[in-house]
Coordinates of C-alpha atoms and ligand atoms in Angstrom, one line a residue:
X1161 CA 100.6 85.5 100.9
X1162 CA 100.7 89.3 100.0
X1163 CA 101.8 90.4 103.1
X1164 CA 104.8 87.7 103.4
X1165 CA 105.8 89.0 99.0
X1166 CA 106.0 92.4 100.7
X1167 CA 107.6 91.8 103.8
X1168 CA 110.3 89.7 101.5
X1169 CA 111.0 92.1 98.6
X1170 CA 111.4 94.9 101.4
X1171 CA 113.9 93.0 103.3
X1172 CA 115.4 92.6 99.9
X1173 CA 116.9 96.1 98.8
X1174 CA 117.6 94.9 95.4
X1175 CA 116.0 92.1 93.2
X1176 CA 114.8 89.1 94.3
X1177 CA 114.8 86.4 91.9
X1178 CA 111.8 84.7 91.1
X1179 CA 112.8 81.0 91.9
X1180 CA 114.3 82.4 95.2
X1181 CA 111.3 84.0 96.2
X1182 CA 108.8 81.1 95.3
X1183 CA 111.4 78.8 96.7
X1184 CA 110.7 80.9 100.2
X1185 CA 106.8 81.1 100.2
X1186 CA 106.7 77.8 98.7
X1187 CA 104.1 77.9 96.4
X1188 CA 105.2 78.0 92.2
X1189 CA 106.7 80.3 89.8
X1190 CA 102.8 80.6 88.4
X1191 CA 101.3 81.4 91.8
X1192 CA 104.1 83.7 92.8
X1193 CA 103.4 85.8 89.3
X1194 CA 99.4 86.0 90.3
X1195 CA 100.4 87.2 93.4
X1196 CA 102.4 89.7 92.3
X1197 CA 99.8 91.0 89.6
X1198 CA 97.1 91.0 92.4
X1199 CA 99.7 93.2 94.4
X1200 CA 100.3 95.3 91.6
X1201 CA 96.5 95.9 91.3
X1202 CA 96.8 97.1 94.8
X1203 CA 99.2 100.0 93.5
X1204 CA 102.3 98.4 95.1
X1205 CA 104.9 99.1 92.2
X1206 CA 106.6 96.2 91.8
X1207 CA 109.3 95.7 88.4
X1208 CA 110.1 93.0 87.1
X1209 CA 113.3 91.9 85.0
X1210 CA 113.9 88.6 82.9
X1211 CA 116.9 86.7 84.8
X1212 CA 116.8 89.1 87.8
X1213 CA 113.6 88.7 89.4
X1214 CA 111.2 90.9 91.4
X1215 CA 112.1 94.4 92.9
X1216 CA 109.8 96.8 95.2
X1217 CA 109.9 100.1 94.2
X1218 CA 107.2 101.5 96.0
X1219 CA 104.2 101.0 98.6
X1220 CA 100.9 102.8 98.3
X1221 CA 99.4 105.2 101.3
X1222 CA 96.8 102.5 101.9
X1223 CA 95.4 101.1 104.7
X1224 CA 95.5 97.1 103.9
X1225 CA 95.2 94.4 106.4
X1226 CA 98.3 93.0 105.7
X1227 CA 99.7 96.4 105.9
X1228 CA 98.5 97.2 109.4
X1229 CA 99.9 93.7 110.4
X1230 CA 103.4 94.4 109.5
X1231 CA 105.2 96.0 112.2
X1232 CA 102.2 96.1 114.7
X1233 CA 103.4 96.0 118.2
X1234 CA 99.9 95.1 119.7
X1235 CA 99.1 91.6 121.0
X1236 CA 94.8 91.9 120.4
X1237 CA 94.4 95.1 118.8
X1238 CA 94.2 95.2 115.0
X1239 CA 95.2 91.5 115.0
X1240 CA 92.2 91.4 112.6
X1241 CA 91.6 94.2 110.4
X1242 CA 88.5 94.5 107.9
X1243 CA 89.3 96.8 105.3
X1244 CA 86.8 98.4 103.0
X1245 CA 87.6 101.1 99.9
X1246 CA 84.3 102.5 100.9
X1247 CA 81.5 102.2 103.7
X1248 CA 78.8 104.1 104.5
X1249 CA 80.3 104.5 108.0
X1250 CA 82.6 101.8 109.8
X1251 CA 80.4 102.1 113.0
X1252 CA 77.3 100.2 111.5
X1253 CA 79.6 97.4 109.9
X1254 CA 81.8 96.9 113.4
X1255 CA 78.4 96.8 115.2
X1256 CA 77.2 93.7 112.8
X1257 CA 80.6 92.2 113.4
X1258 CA 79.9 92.7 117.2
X1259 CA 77.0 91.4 116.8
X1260 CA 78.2 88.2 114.9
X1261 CA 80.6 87.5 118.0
X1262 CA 83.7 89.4 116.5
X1263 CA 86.5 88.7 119.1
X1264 CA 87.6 92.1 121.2
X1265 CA 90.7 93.8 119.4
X1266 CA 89.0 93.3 115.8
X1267 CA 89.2 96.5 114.1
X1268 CA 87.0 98.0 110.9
X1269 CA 88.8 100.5 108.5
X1270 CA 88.2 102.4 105.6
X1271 CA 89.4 104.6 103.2
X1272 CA 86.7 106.7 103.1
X1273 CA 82.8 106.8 104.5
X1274 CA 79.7 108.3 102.4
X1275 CA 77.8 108.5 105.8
X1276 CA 80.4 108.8 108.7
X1277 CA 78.6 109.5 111.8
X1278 CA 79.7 112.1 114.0
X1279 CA 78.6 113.2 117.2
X1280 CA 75.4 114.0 118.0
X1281 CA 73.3 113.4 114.5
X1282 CA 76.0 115.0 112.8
X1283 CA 78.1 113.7 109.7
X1284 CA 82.0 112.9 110.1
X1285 CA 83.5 114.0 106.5
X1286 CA 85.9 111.2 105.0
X1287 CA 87.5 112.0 102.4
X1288 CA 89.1 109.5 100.3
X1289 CA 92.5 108.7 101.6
X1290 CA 92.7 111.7 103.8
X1291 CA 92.6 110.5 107.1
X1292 CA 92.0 107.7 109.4
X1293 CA 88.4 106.8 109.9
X1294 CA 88.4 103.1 112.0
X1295 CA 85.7 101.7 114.3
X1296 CA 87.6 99.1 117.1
X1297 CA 85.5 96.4 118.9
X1298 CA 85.5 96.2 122.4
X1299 CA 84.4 93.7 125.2
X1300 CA 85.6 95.1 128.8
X1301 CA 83.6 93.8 131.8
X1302 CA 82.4 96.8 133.4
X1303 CA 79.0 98.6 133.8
X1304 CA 77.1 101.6 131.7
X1305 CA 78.5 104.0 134.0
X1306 CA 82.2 103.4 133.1
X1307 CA 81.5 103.2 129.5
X1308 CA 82.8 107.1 129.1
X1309 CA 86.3 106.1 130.7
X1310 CA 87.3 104.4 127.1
X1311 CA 86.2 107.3 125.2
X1312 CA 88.4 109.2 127.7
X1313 CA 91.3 106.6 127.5
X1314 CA 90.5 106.9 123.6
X1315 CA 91.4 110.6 123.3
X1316 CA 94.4 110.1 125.7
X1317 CA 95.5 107.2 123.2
X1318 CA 95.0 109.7 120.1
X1319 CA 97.1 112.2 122.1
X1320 CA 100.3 110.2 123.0
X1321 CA 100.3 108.6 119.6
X1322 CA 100.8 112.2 117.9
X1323 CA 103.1 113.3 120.7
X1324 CA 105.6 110.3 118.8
X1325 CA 105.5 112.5 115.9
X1326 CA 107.9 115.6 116.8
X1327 CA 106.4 119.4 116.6
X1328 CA 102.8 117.4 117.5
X1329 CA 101.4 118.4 121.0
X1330 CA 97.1 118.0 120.7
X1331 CA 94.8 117.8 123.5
X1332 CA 91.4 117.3 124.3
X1333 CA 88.5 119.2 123.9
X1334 CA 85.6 117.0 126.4
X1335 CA 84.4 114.7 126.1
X1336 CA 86.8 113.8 122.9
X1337 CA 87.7 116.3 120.0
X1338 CA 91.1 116.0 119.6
X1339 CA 92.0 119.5 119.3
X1340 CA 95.7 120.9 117.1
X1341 CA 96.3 124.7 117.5
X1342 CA 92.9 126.0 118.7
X1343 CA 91.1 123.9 115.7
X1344 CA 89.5 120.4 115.6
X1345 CA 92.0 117.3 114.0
X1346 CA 89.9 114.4 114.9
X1347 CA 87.0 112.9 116.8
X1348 CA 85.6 109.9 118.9
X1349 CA 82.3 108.6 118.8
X1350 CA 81.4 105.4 121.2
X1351 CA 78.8 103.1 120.3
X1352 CA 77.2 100.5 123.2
X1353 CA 75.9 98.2 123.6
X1354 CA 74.5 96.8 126.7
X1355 CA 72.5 94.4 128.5
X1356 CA 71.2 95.0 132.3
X1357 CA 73.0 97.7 133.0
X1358 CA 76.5 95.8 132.1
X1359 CA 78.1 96.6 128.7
X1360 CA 78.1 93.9 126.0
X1361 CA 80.4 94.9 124.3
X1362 CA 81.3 98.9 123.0
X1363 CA 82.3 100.5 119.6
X1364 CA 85.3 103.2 119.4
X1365 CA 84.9 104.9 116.4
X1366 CA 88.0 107.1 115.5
X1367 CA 88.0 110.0 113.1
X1368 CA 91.5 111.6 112.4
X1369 CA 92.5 114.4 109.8
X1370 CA 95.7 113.5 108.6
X1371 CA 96.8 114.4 104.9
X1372 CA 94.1 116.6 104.4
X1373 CA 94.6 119.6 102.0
X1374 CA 92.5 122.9 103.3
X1375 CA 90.0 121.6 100.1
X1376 CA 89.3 118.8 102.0
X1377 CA 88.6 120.0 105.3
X1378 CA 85.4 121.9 106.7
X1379 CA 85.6 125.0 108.4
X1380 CA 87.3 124.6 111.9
X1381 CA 89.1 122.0 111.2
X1382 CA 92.4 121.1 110.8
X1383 CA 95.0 118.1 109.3
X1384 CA 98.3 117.4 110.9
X1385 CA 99.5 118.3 107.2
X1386 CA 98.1 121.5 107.6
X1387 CA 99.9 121.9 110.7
X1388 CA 103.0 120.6 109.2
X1389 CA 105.1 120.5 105.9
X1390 CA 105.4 116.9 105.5
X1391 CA 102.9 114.3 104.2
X1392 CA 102.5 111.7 106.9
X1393 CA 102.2 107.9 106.7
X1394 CA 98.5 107.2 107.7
X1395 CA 99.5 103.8 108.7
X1396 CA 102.2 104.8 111.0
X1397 CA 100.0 106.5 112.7
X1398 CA 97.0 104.2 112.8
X1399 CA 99.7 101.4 114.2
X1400 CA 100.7 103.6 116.9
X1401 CA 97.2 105.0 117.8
X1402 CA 96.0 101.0 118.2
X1403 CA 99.4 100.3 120.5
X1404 CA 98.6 103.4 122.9
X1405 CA 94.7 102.1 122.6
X1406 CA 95.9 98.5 123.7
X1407 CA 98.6 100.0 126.4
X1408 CA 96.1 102.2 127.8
X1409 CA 93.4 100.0 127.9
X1410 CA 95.7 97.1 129.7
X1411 CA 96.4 99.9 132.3
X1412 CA 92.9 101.0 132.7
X1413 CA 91.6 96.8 133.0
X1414 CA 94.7 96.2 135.8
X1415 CA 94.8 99.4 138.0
X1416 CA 91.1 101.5 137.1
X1417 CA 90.5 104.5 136.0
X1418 CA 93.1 106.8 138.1
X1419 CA 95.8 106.9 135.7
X1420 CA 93.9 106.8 132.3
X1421 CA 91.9 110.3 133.8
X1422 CA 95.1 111.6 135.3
X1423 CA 96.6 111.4 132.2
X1424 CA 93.5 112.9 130.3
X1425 CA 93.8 115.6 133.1
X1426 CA 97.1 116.7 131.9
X1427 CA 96.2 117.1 127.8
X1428 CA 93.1 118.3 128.9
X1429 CA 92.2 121.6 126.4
X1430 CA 89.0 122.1 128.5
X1431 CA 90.0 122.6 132.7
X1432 CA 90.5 125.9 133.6
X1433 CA 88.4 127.6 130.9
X1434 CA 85.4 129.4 131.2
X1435 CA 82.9 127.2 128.9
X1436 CA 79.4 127.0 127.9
X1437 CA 77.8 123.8 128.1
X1438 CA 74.6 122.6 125.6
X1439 CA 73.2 119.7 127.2
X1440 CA 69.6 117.9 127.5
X1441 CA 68.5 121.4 126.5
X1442 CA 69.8 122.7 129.3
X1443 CA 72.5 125.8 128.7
X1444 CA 75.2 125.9 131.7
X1445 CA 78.1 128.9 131.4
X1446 CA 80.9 128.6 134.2
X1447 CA 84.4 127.4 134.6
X1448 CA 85.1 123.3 133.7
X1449 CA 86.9 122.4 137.1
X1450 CA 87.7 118.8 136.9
X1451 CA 86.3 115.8 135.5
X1452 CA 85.0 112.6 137.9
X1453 CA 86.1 109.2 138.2
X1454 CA 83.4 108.2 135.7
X1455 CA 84.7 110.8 133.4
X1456 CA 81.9 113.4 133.9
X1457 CA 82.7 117.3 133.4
X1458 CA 82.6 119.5 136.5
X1459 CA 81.7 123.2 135.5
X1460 CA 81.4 126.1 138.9
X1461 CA 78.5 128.0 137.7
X1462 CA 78.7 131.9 139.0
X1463 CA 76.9 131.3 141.5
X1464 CA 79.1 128.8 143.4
X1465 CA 77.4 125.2 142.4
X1466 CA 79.4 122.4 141.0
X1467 CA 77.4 120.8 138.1
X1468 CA 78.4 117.4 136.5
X1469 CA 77.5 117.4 132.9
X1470 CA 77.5 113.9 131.4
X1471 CA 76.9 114.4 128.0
X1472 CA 76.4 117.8 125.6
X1473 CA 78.7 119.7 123.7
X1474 CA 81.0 122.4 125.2
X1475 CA 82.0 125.5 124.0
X1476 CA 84.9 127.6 125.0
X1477 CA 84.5 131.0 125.9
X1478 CA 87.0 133.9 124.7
Ligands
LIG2105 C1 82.9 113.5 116.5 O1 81.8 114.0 116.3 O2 83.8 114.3 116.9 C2 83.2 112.0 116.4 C3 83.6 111.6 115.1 C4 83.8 110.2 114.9 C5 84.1 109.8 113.4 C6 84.5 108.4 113.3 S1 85.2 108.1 111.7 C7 85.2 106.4 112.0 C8 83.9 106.1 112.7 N1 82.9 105.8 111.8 C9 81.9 106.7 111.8 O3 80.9 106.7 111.1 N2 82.2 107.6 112.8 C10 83.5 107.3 113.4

């Protein structure tokens, strides 16, 4: 019912009256007035005048469901949207919903996270109202091995969704920081879940620095405000990211992994560079070469071997 009030007073410029609107939803003058106090409570600022009706003067910078499902251009993705003012981290509840038979598409969002998980043990700052921090549930038939292709096709999404936004060009540090100007904007952490060697089903957990204020950031990180002057609509941006995640993901289910790495290829941050790679305890300094069809990194050590480094965290060399 909120979402069809909004999506009504916004087609509606100027006031709507009251008997006009309840007349539309169908539902009475009483109901329509809880509705709007419940919207209100929201933060949508919404007048009203005796004999005129109901005007929208402005939307909040929140992430509602029935926000995200106006003007989504996705036909599964974010179809159902959980929202939460606060989780611990959105990975654990989208991993219970998994669990619970959540269909693929569903998508868990908060506005901020007291424990968001990073990679490798570490902790994903969340800021309240900052950024994006969303976990999407996936069920692709394919086995372990392939699993790294969606973080891939993840950071790709990330990429092209920014690139809508002009002055925005980030790539991708591997496996998946999403990297602005030298300096980390966002982050991917996937979550599976697998049985026999064939994945059940697979969390993408999305971290994305967008409003952020240099208070609100920790050190080597960046906001696309920071990069920027304007404040950006986080749901703009969250609607776009889970249209190139549904595009990209169609591309990689009908024709493989090809394209989805050849376009990671091309925003890649990390080919070319001389890196140092911290894996299984293992230290590896050469140059990142390529990455493999499942997604691995390739690095030419000095003295002339290719190694392929699955997991670990990379560092660039000056
Ligand atoms: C990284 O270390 O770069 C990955 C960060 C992933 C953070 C996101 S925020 C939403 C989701 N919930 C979490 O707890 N983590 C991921």
């Amino acid at each position: 019912m909120e979402e069809r009030i909004i999506s009504l007073l916004k087609r509606h410029q100027g006031y709507l009256s009251g008997e006009e609107l309840s007349h539309s939803l169908g539902v009475s003058r009483q109901a329509l007035w809880k509705h709007i106090q419940i919207l209100k409570e929201l933060g949508f600022d919404i007048t009203a005048v005796p004999h005129l009706g109901y005007r929208l003067v402005s939307i909040p910078d929140r992430l509602y469901d029935f926000q995200v499902y106006q003007g989504l251009r996705t036909k599964t993705f974010g179809k159902k949207v959980l929202y939460f003012d606060s989780l611990k981290s959105t990975m654990d509840m989208a991993t219970q919903l998994a669990l619970k038979n959540a269909g693929e598409g569903t998508v868990v969002i908060a506005e901020t996270q007291t424990k968001g998980k990073g990679r490798l043990g570490r902790i994903w700052y969340s800021p309240k109202f900052k950024g994006l921090y969303f976990s999407l549930i996936l069920r692709p038939k394919i086995s372990m091995d392939k699993a790294s292709i969606i973080t891939l096709l993840a950071g790709v999404s990330i990429c092209e969704a920014i690139k809508d936004y002009p002055g925005e060009e980030t790539q991708i540090k591997w496996p998946n920081d999403i990297i602005l100007r030298n300096k980390k904007l966002g982050g991917i952490l996937t979550e599976v879940k697998a049985e026999l060697d064939e994945v059940n089903f697979l969390i993408i957990g999305v971290g994305l620095n967008i409003n952020n204020d240099k208070k609100s950031l920790i050190s080597g990180a960046t906001s696309l405000r920071q990069e920027s002057i304007e404040e950006l609509s986080r749901l703009g941006i969250f609607q776009n990211i889970l249209y190139r995640l549904e595009s990209n993901y169609c591309l990689f289910q009908k024709r493989g992994p090809a394209e989805v790495i050849e376009k990671w290829r091309s925003l890649s941050f990390t080919l070319g560079k001389r890196v140092k790679v911290y894996s299984h305890k293992e230290h590896i300094e050469g140059e990142a070469v390529d990455i493999d069809s499942d997604g691995a990194l390739l690095v030419r050590k000095d003295c002339g071997f290719t190694q392929k480094i699955t997991a670990g965290d990379v560092v660039h060399c000056r």
